[in-house]
Protein backbone atom coordinates (compact mmCIF):
# COMPACT_ATOMS: atom_id res chain seq x y z
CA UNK A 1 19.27 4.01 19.68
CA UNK A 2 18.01 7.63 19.01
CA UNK A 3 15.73 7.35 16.44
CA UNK A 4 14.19 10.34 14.49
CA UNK A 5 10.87 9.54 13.16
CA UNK A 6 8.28 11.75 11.62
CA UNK A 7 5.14 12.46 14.97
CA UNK A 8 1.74 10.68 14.36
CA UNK A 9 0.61 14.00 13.40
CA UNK A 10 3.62 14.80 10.70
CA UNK A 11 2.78 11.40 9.40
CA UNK A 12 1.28 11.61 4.99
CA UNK A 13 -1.36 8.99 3.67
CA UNK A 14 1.76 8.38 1.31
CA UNK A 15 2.78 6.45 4.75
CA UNK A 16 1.86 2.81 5.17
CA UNK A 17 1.03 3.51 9.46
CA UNK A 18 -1.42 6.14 8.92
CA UNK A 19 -3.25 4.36 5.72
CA UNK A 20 -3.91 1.49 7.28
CA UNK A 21 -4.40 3.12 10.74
CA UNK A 22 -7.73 4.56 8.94
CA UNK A 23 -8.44 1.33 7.12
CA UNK A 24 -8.60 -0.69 10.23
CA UNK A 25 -10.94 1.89 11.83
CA UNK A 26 -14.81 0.81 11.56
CA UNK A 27 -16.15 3.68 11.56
CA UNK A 28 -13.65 5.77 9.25
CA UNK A 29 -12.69 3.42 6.84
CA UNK A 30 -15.53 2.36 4.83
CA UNK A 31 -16.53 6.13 4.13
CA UNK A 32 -12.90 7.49 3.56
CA UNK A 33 -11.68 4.86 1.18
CA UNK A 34 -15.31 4.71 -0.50
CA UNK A 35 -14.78 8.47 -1.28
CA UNK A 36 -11.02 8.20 -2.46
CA UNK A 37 -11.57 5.69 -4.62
CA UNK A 38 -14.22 7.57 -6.31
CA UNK A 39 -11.87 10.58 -6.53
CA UNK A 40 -8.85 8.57 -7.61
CA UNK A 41 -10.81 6.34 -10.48
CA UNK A 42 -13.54 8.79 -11.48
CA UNK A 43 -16.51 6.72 -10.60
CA UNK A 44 -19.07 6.40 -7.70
CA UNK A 45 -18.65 3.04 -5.90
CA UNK A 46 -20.97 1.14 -4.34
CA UNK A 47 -21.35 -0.79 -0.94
CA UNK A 48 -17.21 -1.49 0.03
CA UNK A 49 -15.94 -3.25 2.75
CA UNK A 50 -12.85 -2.28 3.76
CA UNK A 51 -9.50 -4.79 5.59
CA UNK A 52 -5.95 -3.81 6.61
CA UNK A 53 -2.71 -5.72 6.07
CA UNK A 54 -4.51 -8.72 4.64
CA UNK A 55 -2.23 -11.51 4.45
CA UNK A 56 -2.41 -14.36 2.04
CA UNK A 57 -0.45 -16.97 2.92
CA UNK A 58 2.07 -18.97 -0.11
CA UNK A 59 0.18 -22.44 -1.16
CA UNK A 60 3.77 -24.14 0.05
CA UNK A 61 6.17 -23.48 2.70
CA UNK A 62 9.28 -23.00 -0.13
CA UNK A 63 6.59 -20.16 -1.79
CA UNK A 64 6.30 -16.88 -0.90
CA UNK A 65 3.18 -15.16 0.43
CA UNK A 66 2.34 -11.87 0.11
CA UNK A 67 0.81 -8.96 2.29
CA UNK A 68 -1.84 -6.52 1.01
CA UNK A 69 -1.72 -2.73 2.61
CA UNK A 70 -5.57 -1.98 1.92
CA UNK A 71 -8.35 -3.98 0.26
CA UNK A 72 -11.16 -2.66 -0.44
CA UNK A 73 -13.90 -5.29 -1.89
CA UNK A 74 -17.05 -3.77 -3.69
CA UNK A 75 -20.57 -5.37 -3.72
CA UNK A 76 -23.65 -5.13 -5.36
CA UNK A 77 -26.56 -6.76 -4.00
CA UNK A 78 -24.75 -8.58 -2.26
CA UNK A 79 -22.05 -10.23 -4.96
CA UNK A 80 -18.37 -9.13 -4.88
CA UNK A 81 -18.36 -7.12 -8.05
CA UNK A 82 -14.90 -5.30 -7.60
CA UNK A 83 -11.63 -5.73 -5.56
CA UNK A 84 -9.10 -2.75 -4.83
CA UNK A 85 -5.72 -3.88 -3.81
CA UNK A 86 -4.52 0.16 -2.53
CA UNK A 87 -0.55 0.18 -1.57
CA UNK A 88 1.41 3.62 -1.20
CA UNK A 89 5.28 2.75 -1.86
CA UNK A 90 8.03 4.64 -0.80
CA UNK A 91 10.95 4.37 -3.23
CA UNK A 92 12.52 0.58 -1.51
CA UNK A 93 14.11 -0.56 -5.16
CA UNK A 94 11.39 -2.71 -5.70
CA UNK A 95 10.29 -3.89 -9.56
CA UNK A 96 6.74 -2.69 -8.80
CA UNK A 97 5.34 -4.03 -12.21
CA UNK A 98 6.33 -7.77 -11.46
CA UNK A 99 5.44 -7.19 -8.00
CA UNK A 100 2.08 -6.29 -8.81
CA UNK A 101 1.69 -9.18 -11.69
CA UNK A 102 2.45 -11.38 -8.49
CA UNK A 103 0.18 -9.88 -6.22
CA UNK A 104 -2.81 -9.81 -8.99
CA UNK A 105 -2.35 -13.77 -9.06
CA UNK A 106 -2.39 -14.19 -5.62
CA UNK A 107 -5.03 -12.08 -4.99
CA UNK A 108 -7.21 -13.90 -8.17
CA UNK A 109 -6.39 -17.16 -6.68
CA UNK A 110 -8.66 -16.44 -3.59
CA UNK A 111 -12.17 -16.22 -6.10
CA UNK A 112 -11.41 -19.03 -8.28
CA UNK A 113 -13.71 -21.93 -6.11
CA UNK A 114 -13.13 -25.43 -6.99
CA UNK A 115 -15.68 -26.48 -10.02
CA UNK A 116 -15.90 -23.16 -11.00
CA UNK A 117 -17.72 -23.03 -14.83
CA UNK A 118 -18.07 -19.52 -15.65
CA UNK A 119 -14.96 -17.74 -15.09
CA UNK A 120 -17.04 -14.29 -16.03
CA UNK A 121 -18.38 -14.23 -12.77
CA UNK A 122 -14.24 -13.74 -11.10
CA UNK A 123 -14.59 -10.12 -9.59
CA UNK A 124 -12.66 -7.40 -11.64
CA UNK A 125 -9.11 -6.39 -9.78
CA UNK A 126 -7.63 -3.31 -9.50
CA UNK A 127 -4.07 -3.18 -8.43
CA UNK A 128 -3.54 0.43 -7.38
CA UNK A 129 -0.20 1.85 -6.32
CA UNK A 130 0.47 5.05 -5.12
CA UNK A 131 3.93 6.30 -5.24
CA UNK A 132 5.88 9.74 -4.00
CA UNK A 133 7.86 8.90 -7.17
CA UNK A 134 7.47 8.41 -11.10
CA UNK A 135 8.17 4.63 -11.94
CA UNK A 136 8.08 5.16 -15.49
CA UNK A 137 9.62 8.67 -16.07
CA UNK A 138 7.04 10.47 -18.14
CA UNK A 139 5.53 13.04 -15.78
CA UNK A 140 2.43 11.93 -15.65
CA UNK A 141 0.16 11.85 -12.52
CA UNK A 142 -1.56 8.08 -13.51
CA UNK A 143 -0.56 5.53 -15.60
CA UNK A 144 -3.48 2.51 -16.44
CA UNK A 145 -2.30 -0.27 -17.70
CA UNK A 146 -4.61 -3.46 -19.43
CA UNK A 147 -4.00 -6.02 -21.50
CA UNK A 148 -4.54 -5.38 -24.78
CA UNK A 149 -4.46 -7.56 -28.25
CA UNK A 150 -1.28 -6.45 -30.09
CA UNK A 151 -2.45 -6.91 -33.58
CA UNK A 152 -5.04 -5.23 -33.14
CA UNK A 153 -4.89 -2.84 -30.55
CA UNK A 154 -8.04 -1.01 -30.76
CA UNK A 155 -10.08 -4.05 -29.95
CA UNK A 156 -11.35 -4.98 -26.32
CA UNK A 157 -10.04 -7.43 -24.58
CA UNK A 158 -12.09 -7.47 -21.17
CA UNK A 159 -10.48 -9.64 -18.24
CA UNK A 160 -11.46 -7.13 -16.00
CA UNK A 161 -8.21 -6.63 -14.61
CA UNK A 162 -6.30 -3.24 -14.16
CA UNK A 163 -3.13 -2.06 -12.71
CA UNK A 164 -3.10 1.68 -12.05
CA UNK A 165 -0.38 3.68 -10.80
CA UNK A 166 -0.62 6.97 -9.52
CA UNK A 167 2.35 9.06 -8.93
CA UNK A 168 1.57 12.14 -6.50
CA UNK A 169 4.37 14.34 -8.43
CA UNK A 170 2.94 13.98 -11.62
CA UNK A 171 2.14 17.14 -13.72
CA UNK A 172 0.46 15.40 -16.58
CA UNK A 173 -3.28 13.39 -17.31
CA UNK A 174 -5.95 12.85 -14.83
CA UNK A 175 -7.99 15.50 -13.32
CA UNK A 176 -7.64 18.56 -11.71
CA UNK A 177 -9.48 16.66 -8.79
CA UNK A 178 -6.84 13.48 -8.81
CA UNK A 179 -4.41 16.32 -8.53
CA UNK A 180 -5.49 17.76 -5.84
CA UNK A 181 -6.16 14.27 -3.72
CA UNK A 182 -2.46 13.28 -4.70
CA UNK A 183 -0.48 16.24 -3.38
CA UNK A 184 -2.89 16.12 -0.19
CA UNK A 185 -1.93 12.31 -0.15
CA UNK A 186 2.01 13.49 -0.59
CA UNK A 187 1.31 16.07 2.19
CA UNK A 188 -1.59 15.99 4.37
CA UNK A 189 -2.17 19.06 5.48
CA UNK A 190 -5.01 20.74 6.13
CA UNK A 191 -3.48 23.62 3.67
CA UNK A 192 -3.72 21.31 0.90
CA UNK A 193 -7.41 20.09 1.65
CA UNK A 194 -8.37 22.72 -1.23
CA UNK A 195 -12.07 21.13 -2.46
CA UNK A 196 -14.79 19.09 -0.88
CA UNK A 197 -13.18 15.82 -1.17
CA UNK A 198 -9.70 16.29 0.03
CA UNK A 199 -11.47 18.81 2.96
CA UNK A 200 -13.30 15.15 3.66
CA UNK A 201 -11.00 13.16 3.79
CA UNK A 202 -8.74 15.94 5.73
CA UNK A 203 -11.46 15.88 8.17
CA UNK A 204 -11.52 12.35 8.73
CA UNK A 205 -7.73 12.17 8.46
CA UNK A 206 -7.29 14.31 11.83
CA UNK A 207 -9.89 12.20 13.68
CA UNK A 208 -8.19 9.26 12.95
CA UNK A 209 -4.37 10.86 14.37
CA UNK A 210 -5.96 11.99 17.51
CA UNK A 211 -7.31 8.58 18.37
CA UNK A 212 -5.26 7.47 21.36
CA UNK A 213 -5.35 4.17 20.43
CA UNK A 214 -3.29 4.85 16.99
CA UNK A 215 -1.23 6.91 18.79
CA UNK A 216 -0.19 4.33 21.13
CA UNK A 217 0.19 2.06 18.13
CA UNK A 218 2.45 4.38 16.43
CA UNK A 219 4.59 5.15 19.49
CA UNK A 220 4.87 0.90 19.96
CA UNK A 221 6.92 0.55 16.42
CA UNK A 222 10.05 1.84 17.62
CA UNK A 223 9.84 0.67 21.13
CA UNK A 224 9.42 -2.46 19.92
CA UNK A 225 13.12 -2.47 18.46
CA UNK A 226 14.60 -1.19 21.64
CA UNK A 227 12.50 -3.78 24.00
CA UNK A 228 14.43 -6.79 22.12
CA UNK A 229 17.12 -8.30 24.21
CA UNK A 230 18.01 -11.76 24.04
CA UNK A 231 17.91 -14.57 21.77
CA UNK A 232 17.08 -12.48 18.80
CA UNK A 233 16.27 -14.68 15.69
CA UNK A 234 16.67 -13.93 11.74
CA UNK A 235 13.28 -13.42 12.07
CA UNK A 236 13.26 -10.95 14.27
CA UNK A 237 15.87 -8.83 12.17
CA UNK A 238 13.30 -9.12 9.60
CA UNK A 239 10.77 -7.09 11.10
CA UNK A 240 13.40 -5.08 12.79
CA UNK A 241 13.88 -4.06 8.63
CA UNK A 242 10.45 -3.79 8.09
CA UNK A 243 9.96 -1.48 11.10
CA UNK A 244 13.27 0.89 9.96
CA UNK A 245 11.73 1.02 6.74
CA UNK A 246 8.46 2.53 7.86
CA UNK A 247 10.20 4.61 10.30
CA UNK A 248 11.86 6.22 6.72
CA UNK A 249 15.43 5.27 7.67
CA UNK A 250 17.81 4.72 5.02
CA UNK A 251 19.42 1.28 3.93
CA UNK A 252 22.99 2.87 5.01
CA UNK A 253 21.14 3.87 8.53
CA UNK A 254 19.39 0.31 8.93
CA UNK A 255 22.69 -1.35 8.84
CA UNK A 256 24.29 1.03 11.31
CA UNK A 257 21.17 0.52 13.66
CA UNK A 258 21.77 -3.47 13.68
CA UNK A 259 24.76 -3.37 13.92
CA UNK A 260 25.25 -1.11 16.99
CA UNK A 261 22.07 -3.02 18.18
CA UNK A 262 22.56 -6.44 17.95
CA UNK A 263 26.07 -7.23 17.72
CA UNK A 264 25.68 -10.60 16.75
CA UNK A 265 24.66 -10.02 13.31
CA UNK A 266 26.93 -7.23 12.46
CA UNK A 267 28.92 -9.04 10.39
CA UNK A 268 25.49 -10.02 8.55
CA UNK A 269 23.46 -6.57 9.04
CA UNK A 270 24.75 -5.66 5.40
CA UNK A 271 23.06 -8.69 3.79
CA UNK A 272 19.91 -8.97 6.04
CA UNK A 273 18.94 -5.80 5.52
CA UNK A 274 19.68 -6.07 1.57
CA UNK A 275 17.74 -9.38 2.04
CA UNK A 276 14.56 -7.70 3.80
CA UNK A 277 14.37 -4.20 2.04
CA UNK A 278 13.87 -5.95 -1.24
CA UNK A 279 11.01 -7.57 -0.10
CA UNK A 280 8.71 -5.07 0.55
């Protein structure tokens, strides 16, 4: 089908593959998401335990479930004190602040234990997105959002929930160190690792793309496509969609790729891929 797709080693932590290539790696991902984190929110974080692609499945077959790119959970002497939902998004049309308010439910759901009493003891959540673009159009670099009492704004309402976004173009707020981790997050080259964090996680950024085992997995994602052949499913479109999408094609591209692919859902490629890229 000719597919153009960035190498493993062109590939940006901006890019779902690589971010959760390091996440899923033992050794790498505790340390390199421990110190990111720290970076990103300006604090030092304690023991973390770090999962890829954690899936949490919708209470009813008619719901929706949802998939989580990186979660990072924190603990203190052992208790769960705070959870870090971490997703980069490419610009895919989505309406990232009710897809988050979705996600932060979900994700709450899974500490609330039947006969709970003391609802202080729910972990904090933070719902961090990274994006290559500004969501809110004011330049600025992050963007923390809590609820807040409108009357009387000035007084604290803690639920211990927070959704941040972080937008790697952004000129304004943060610090000069958030800068510098989101353009090396944008582009990750070693030209950008420019202080001691981003030359850390640089360093453990190359060890992880020279792992033959993530390049294998890399190389698999568009051979997958090409190795279907007969009786190809909806379903299978779907993660066709999902597999263009990380691949960086285009919607217009996607629906020239089915089409020319599996001729039996041309006439549908148009609305599938609508269907699927809206997702997310």
């Amino acid at each position: 089908m000719g597919y153009t797709k960035k190498t493993l080693q062109e590939l940006d932590l901006i890019d779902n593959f690589l971010s959760n290539a390091i996440a899923s790696n033992r050794e790498l991902g505790e340390p390199f998401y421990r110190l990111l984190l720290s970076v990103l929110l300006g604090k030092e974080l304690k023991t973390v335990r770090v999962l890829a692609q954690q899936v949490i499945p919708a209470a009813t077959p008619e719901l929706r479930g949802i998939r989580m790119d990186v979660e990072i959970t924190e603990y203190d002497e052992g208790t769960v004190t705070n959870i870090y939902d971490m997703e980069p998004h490419l610009k895919d049309g989505l309406h990232l602040p009710k897809h988050n308010r979705y996600y932060q439910a979900k994700i709450d759901g899974r500490y609330v234990k039947r006969g709970l009493k003391d609802f202080s003891e729910i972990p904090n959540l933070y719902v961090i997105t990274i994006t290559n673009y500004d969501i809110f159009g004011r330049d600025y670099m992050m963007y923390t959002v809590r609820n807040k009492c409108e009357e009387i704004p000035d007084m604290e309402y803690d639920d211990g929930l927070q959704f941040i976004y972080f937008n790697t173009k952004g000129q304004k707020g943060g610090s000069q160190a958030i800068k510098n981790m989101l353009k090396y997050i944008q582009n990750s080259d070693s030209k950008n690792a420019v202080d001691d964090a981003t030359r850390k996680i640089d360093y453990y950024v190359r060890k992880v793309k020279n792992l033959p085992e993530v390049e294998a997995g890399y190389m698999t994602l568009g051979d997958w496509i090409d190795s279907i052949v007969d009786s190809v499913k909806e379903e299978d479109i779907k993660v066709v969609v999902e597999i263009l999408k990380e691949l960086h094609e285009t919607k217009d591209n996607a629906v020239l790729k089915i089409r020319s692919k599996f001729p039996e859902f041309a006439n549908q490629a148009e609305r599938l891929v609508e269907k699927y890229w809206k997702e997310g």
